[in-house]
Short mmCIF file of C-alpha atoms and ligand atoms in Angstrom, two decimals:
data_model
loop_
_atom_site.label_atom_id
_atom_site.label_comp_id
_atom_site.label_asym_id
_atom_site.label_seq_id
_atom_site.Cartn_x
_atom_site.Cartn_y
_atom_site.Cartn_z
CA MET B 1444 88.49 116.40 65.02
CA LYS B 1445 90.86 115.55 67.90
CA LYS B 1446 90.60 112.01 69.24
CA ILE B 1447 90.98 111.16 72.93
CA LEU B 1448 91.69 107.55 73.88
CA ILE B 1449 90.84 105.99 77.23
CA ALA B 1450 93.30 103.07 77.49
CA THR B 1451 92.75 101.09 80.68
CA GLU B 1452 93.85 97.51 81.29
CA LYS B 1453 91.89 97.84 84.55
CA PRO B 1454 88.78 99.78 83.50
CA PHE B 1455 87.14 102.71 85.22
CA ALA B 1456 83.57 102.36 86.52
CA LYS B 1457 81.02 102.94 83.75
CA SER B 1458 79.86 106.19 85.40
CA SER B 1459 83.40 107.52 85.06
CA VAL B 1460 83.64 106.57 81.36
CA ASP B 1461 80.23 108.20 80.76
CA GLY B 1462 81.41 111.39 82.50
CA ILE B 1463 84.67 111.50 80.54
CA SER B 1464 82.82 110.90 77.25
CA LYS B 1465 80.41 113.77 77.93
CA ILE B 1466 83.21 116.25 78.67
CA VAL B 1467 85.12 115.17 75.56
CA THR B 1468 82.15 115.23 73.17
CA ASP B 1469 80.75 118.50 74.62
CA ALA B 1470 84.16 120.05 73.88
CA GLY B 1471 83.86 118.90 70.25
CA TYR B 1472 86.28 115.97 70.37
CA GLU B 1473 85.88 112.24 69.79
CA ILE B 1474 86.28 109.52 72.40
CA VAL B 1475 87.99 106.19 71.66
CA LEU B 1476 87.77 103.37 74.20
CA LEU B 1477 90.26 100.54 74.79
CA GLU B 1478 89.39 98.68 77.99
CA ASN B 1479 90.47 95.32 79.42
CA TYR B 1480 93.17 94.92 76.78
CA THR B 1481 95.55 92.02 77.27
CA GLU B 1482 98.23 92.55 74.61
CA LYS B 1483 100.57 95.50 74.12
CA ALA B 1484 99.83 95.23 70.37
CA GLN B 1485 96.26 96.36 71.07
CA LEU B 1486 97.55 99.49 72.78
CA LEU B 1487 100.09 100.17 70.02
CA LYS B 1488 97.30 100.03 67.43
CA ALA B 1489 94.85 102.11 69.48
CA VAL B 1490 97.30 105.00 69.99
CA GLU B 1491 98.11 105.35 66.27
CA HIS B 1492 95.67 108.14 65.42
CA VAL B 1493 94.88 109.78 68.76
CA ASN B 1494 95.82 113.22 70.05
CA ALA B 1495 95.41 112.46 73.75
CA ILE B 1496 95.32 109.43 76.03
CA ILE B 1497 93.91 108.86 79.49
CA ILE B 1498 95.60 105.98 81.31
CA ARG B 1499 95.89 104.42 84.76
CA SER B 1500 98.83 102.10 85.57
CA ASP B 1501 99.05 101.30 81.84
CA LYS B 1502 102.65 101.21 80.68
CA ILE B 1503 103.46 104.04 78.28
CA ASP B 1504 107.01 103.31 77.15
CA LYS B 1505 109.07 104.61 74.22
CA GLU B 1506 107.52 102.09 71.83
CA VAL B 1507 104.01 103.33 72.67
CA ILE B 1508 105.07 107.00 72.40
CA ASP B 1509 106.73 106.29 69.03
CA ALA B 1510 103.60 104.52 67.76
CA ALA B 1511 101.45 107.51 68.77
CA SER B 1512 102.61 109.91 66.08
CA LYS B 1513 99.81 112.45 66.70
CA LEU B 1514 99.95 112.33 70.49
CA GLU B 1515 100.01 115.73 72.23
CA VAL B 1516 99.13 114.81 75.80
CA ALA B 1517 98.99 111.74 78.07
CA VAL B 1518 97.15 112.05 81.38
CA ARG B 1519 97.73 109.49 84.10
CA ALA B 1520 94.36 109.44 85.91
CA GLY B 1521 95.97 108.99 89.30
CA ALA B 1522 99.00 110.00 91.30
CA GLY B 1523 102.05 107.90 90.42
CA TYR B 1524 103.43 108.29 86.90
CA ASP B 1525 106.33 105.82 87.13
CA ASN B 1526 104.56 103.86 84.36
CA VAL B 1527 105.23 106.62 81.81
CA ASP B 1528 108.59 107.11 80.06
CA LEU B 1529 108.87 110.86 80.62
CA GLU B 1530 112.07 111.16 78.62
CA ALA B 1531 110.52 109.55 75.54
CA ALA B 1532 107.41 111.73 75.92
CA THR B 1533 109.41 114.94 76.29
CA ALA B 1534 111.54 114.05 73.26
CA LYS B 1535 108.32 113.92 71.18
CA ASN B 1536 106.86 117.08 72.80
CA VAL B 1537 104.14 115.06 74.50
CA VAL B 1538 102.80 116.74 77.65
CA VAL B 1539 102.41 114.29 80.55
CA MET B 1540 100.10 115.11 83.45
CA ASN B 1541 98.74 113.36 86.52
CA THR B 1542 95.63 114.10 88.58
CA PRO B 1543 97.00 114.47 92.12
CA GLY B 1544 94.64 113.88 95.03
CA GLN B 1545 91.73 112.60 92.95
CA ASN B 1546 91.93 108.94 94.00
CA SER B 1547 93.71 109.47 97.33
CA ASN B 1548 90.78 108.92 99.67
CA ALA B 1549 90.12 105.51 98.11
CA VAL B 1550 93.73 104.42 98.69
CA GLY B 1551 93.70 105.81 102.24
CA GLU B 1552 90.53 103.85 103.03
CA LEU B 1553 92.06 100.66 101.66
CA ALA B 1554 95.07 101.13 103.95
CA ILE B 1555 92.66 101.30 106.92
CA GLY B 1556 90.95 98.12 105.71
CA LEU B 1557 94.29 96.33 105.39
CA MET B 1558 95.36 97.45 108.87
CA LEU B 1559 92.09 96.23 110.40
CA TYR B 1560 92.42 92.90 108.59
CA ALA B 1561 95.96 92.44 109.94
CA ALA B 1562 94.94 93.59 113.45
CA ARG B 1563 92.20 90.92 113.49
CA ASN B 1564 94.71 88.23 112.51
CA PHE B 1565 93.24 87.98 109.00
CA PHE B 1566 89.98 86.74 110.55
CA ASN B 1567 91.55 83.40 111.47
CA GLY B 1568 89.38 83.07 114.55
CA SER B 1569 92.00 84.00 117.16
CA SER B 1570 91.79 87.16 119.29
CA GLY B 1571 93.15 90.12 117.41
CA THR B 1572 93.87 93.64 118.56
CA GLU B 1573 92.30 97.08 118.05
CA LEU B 1574 93.78 100.08 116.27
CA ARG B 1575 92.77 102.52 119.02
CA GLY B 1576 95.78 103.79 120.96
CA LYS B 1577 98.33 102.32 118.53
CA THR B 1578 100.97 104.32 116.66
CA LEU B 1579 100.82 104.78 112.88
CA GLY B 1580 103.86 106.03 110.98
CA LEU B 1581 103.43 107.56 107.54
CA TYR B 1582 106.41 107.42 105.24
CA ALA B 1583 105.72 110.71 103.37
CA LEU B 1584 102.70 112.94 103.94
CA GLY B 1585 101.04 113.66 100.59
CA ASN B 1586 97.37 113.42 99.65
CA THR B 1587 96.81 109.72 100.40
CA ALA B 1588 98.71 109.81 103.68
CA LYS B 1589 96.66 112.83 104.79
CA TYR B 1590 93.33 111.04 104.17
CA LEU B 1591 94.69 107.96 105.94
CA SER B 1592 95.88 110.07 108.86
CA LYS B 1593 92.44 111.66 109.35
CA ALA B 1594 90.69 108.28 109.31
CA ALA B 1595 93.30 106.73 111.62
CA GLN B 1596 92.96 109.60 114.08
CA GLY B 1597 89.20 109.06 113.97
CA LEU B 1598 89.91 105.51 115.13
CA GLY B 1599 92.06 106.80 117.98
CA MET B 1600 95.52 106.16 116.51
CA GLU B 1601 98.51 108.39 117.22
CA VAL B 1602 100.07 109.47 113.92
CA TYR B 1603 103.71 110.23 113.06
CA ALA B 1604 105.19 111.10 109.68
CA TYR B 1605 108.62 111.13 108.12
CA ALA B 1606 108.14 114.03 105.72
CA PRO B 1607 111.38 116.03 105.43
CA THR B 1608 110.05 118.33 102.68
CA LYS B 1609 107.04 119.45 104.75
CA ASP B 1610 107.33 122.25 107.30
CA ASP B 1611 106.08 122.17 110.91
CA ARG B 1612 102.90 124.11 110.10
CA TYR B 1613 101.91 121.51 107.51
CA LEU B 1614 102.34 118.70 110.05
CA GLN B 1615 100.56 120.65 112.79
CA ALA B 1616 97.57 121.24 110.49
CA GLU B 1617 97.28 117.45 110.14
CA ASN B 1618 97.82 116.86 113.88
CA VAL B 1619 100.77 114.65 112.95
CA LYS B 1620 104.01 114.36 114.95
CA ARG B 1621 107.32 114.53 113.12
CA ALA B 1622 109.74 111.62 112.89
CA ASN B 1623 113.14 113.09 112.04
CA SER B 1624 114.43 110.03 110.21
CA PRO B 1625 113.05 106.83 108.68
CA GLU B 1626 114.75 105.03 111.58
CA GLU B 1627 112.80 107.07 114.13
CA LEU B 1628 109.53 106.39 112.26
CA PHE B 1629 110.07 102.62 112.18
CA GLU B 1630 111.27 102.55 115.80
CA LYS B 1631 108.26 104.48 117.13
CA CYS B 1632 105.41 103.03 115.11
CA ARG B 1633 103.65 99.71 115.37
CA TYR B 1634 102.03 100.32 111.97
CA VAL B 1635 104.04 101.91 109.16
CA SER B 1636 102.30 102.85 105.91
CA LEU B 1637 104.29 103.74 102.78
CA HIS B 1638 103.30 106.73 100.65
CA ILE B 1639 106.42 107.41 98.59
CA PRO B 1640 106.41 107.59 94.80
CA LEU B 1641 108.62 105.16 92.87
CA LYS B 1642 111.75 106.99 91.66
CA PRO B 1643 115.36 105.81 91.25
CA GLU B 1644 116.10 107.21 94.71
CA THR B 1645 113.18 105.40 96.41
CA LYS B 1646 113.86 101.97 94.88
CA GLU B 1647 114.21 99.30 97.60
CA ILE B 1648 114.63 101.88 100.39
CA ILE B 1649 112.58 99.75 102.80
CA THR B 1650 115.30 97.41 104.01
CA TYR B 1651 115.60 94.71 106.68
CA GLU B 1652 117.65 97.16 108.76
CA LEU B 1653 114.67 99.57 108.89
CA LEU B 1654 112.01 96.88 109.38
CA SER B 1655 113.95 95.26 112.21
CA LEU B 1656 113.60 98.50 114.23
CA MET B 1657 109.81 98.12 114.43
CA PRO B 1658 108.25 97.40 117.83
CA LYS B 1659 106.71 94.05 118.76
CA ASN B 1660 103.62 93.03 116.76
CA ALA B 1661 104.50 95.42 113.95
CA THR B 1662 102.65 95.67 110.63
CA LEU B 1663 103.95 97.18 107.40
CA VAL B 1664 101.31 98.53 104.99
CA ASN B 1665 102.18 99.08 101.35
CA THR B 1666 99.71 100.77 99.02
CA ALA B 1667 102.55 102.58 97.21
CA ARG B 1668 104.66 100.50 94.82
CA ARG B 1669 106.18 97.02 95.04
CA GLU B 1670 109.63 98.25 94.08
CA VAL B 1671 110.11 100.51 97.11
CA ILE B 1672 110.61 97.39 99.24
CA ASN B 1673 113.76 95.30 99.30
CA GLU B 1674 112.06 91.91 99.09
CA ASP B 1675 115.08 89.96 100.42
CA GLY B 1676 114.85 92.21 103.46
CA LEU B 1677 111.12 91.49 103.78
CA LEU B 1678 111.83 87.78 103.56
CA LYS B 1679 114.51 88.08 106.26
CA MET B 1680 112.14 90.05 108.49
CA PHE B 1681 109.44 87.35 108.24
CA ALA B 1682 112.02 84.69 109.10
CA ALA B 1683 113.47 86.67 112.03
CA ARG B 1684 110.28 88.12 113.52
CA LYS B 1685 107.31 85.79 114.08
CA ASP B 1686 105.24 88.79 115.29
CA PHE B 1687 105.58 90.77 112.02
CA LYS B 1688 102.79 91.18 109.43
CA TYR B 1689 102.77 92.66 105.95
CA VAL B 1690 99.68 93.87 104.10
CA SER B 1691 99.81 95.29 100.62
CA ASP B 1692 97.90 96.33 97.53
CA ILE B 1693 100.66 94.89 95.35
CA GLN B 1694 101.84 91.27 95.06
CA PRO B 1695 105.58 90.93 95.76
CA ALA B 1696 107.78 89.61 92.94
CA LYS B 1697 109.09 86.96 95.38
CA LYS B 1698 105.62 86.02 96.64
CA GLU B 1699 106.22 82.26 96.57
CA ALA B 1700 109.45 82.49 98.58
CA ILE B 1701 107.82 84.85 101.09
CA ASP B 1702 104.72 82.60 101.37
CA ASN B 1703 107.06 79.78 102.38
CA VAL B 1704 108.40 81.67 105.42
CA CYS B 1705 105.62 84.05 106.46
CA ASP B 1706 103.20 81.57 108.14
CA ASN B 1707 100.18 83.37 106.68
CA ARG B 1708 101.26 86.72 108.12
CA MET B 1709 101.13 88.41 104.70
CA TYR B 1710 98.05 89.47 102.74
CA CYS B 1711 98.17 91.11 99.31
CA THR B 1712 95.13 92.02 97.24
CA PRO B 1713 94.97 89.79 94.12
CA LYS B 1714 94.97 92.92 91.90
CA LYS B 1715 95.96 96.50 92.68
CA MET B 1716 92.66 97.76 94.11
CA GLY B 1717 93.47 100.91 96.12
CA ALA B 1718 92.02 103.36 93.62
CA GLN B 1719 89.33 100.99 92.35
CA THR B 1720 86.19 102.75 93.62
CA ALA B 1721 83.51 104.45 91.54
CA GLU B 1722 84.23 107.71 93.36
CA ALA B 1723 87.98 107.61 92.67
CA ASN B 1724 87.37 106.58 89.04
CA ILE B 1725 84.95 109.46 88.57
CA ASN B 1726 87.20 112.02 90.30
CA ALA B 1727 90.39 110.99 88.48
CA GLY B 1728 88.77 110.28 85.08
CA ILE B 1729 86.85 113.53 84.98
CA ALA B 1730 89.86 115.54 86.15
CA ALA B 1731 91.89 113.92 83.34
CA ALA B 1732 89.25 114.79 80.72
CA ASN B 1733 89.01 118.40 81.97
CA GLN B 1734 92.80 118.75 81.97
CA ILE B 1735 92.98 117.59 78.34
CA VAL B 1736 90.22 119.99 77.27
CA GLY B 1737 91.93 122.76 79.29
CA LEU B 1738 95.21 122.12 77.48
CA PHE B 1739 93.64 121.97 74.00
CA LYS B 1740 91.39 125.02 74.48
CA ASN B 1741 93.48 127.26 76.77
CA GLY B 1742 96.99 125.84 76.85
CA ASP B 1743 96.58 125.06 80.58
CA ARG B 1744 99.50 122.88 81.73
CA THR B 1745 98.88 123.06 85.49
CA PHE B 1746 99.48 119.38 86.24
CA GLN B 1747 102.28 118.76 83.75
CA VAL B 1748 104.95 116.49 85.26
CA ASN B 1749 107.54 116.52 82.45
CA LYS B 1750 108.51 120.20 82.55
C1 3PG R 3276 98.00 105.87 91.65
O1 3PG R 3276 99.23 106.03 91.50
O2 3PG R 3276 97.18 106.76 91.37
C2 3PG R 3276 97.49 104.59 92.27
O3 3PG R 3276 98.53 103.68 92.44
C3 3PG R 3276 96.30 103.97 91.54
O4 3PG R 3276 96.65 103.30 90.36
P1 3PG R 3276 95.53 102.67 89.38
O5 3PG R 3276 94.81 103.79 88.72
O6 3PG R 3276 96.27 101.81 88.43
O7 3PG R 3276 94.57 101.86 90.23
#
């Protein structure tokens, strides 16, 4: 009987785990659960005899792939798969998939919450500002950015996107205006929200030069990945611009140094929480389980990312 492991350092809601288990057992497979693990050794042991794994931001490197000698498929229940060593997986014929769109609304809603928190001066008692009538710039226009855009427009924001791979019809359907370059996006928008995946070509692309173009009272929102920001540039921006705020779902590596210069104008969630809702857990977890069953029963590789 094939074994399917759920390996989550940051667990899904129980309702999601129950849903995944039902799909797996109804299909005639066995579920194995490793939640809240703290040591890599626990993961290495858990993967030994399984045919499939469902993960979140859990790091699946070459050592984990090598330890999983029966592994056929790894599904990242979520969007970004920068935590999986695709080369190592491909070398062992392991199919890697993600579940695009399934947790996007949750992340989009968190971005709204972070923007409101910044706009109200982190509830420090002073008069804040409203989002209505302000400009929001989306760096990329995938699933999360689209949910964020709809909510922001509902609040009366004017939305721009830098999305060079999307055509005009796509932007028009979202009622989003095009920024032709990152520079134009940062220049035009008081709020900029990042929605780029982490790849070698997106590493540290958010520089001081870009940030310094932002209008007065600017806020940068990062629910993407820590590594897309050049943290020395962020530090320089805080030092140079006393009106600038940064809100994020990921703690910077240089948090202490930034804390020393930012005068409480930065807020980062203590843990990555964007996709941590019951709804997102259910959507992404169940999609992952269905994709594994689809692959085992019908050879369906629709969401494979290591082709
Ligand atoms: C994603 O890429 O799907 C999000 O960053 C959510 O990640 P998480 O499942 O670790 O919360």
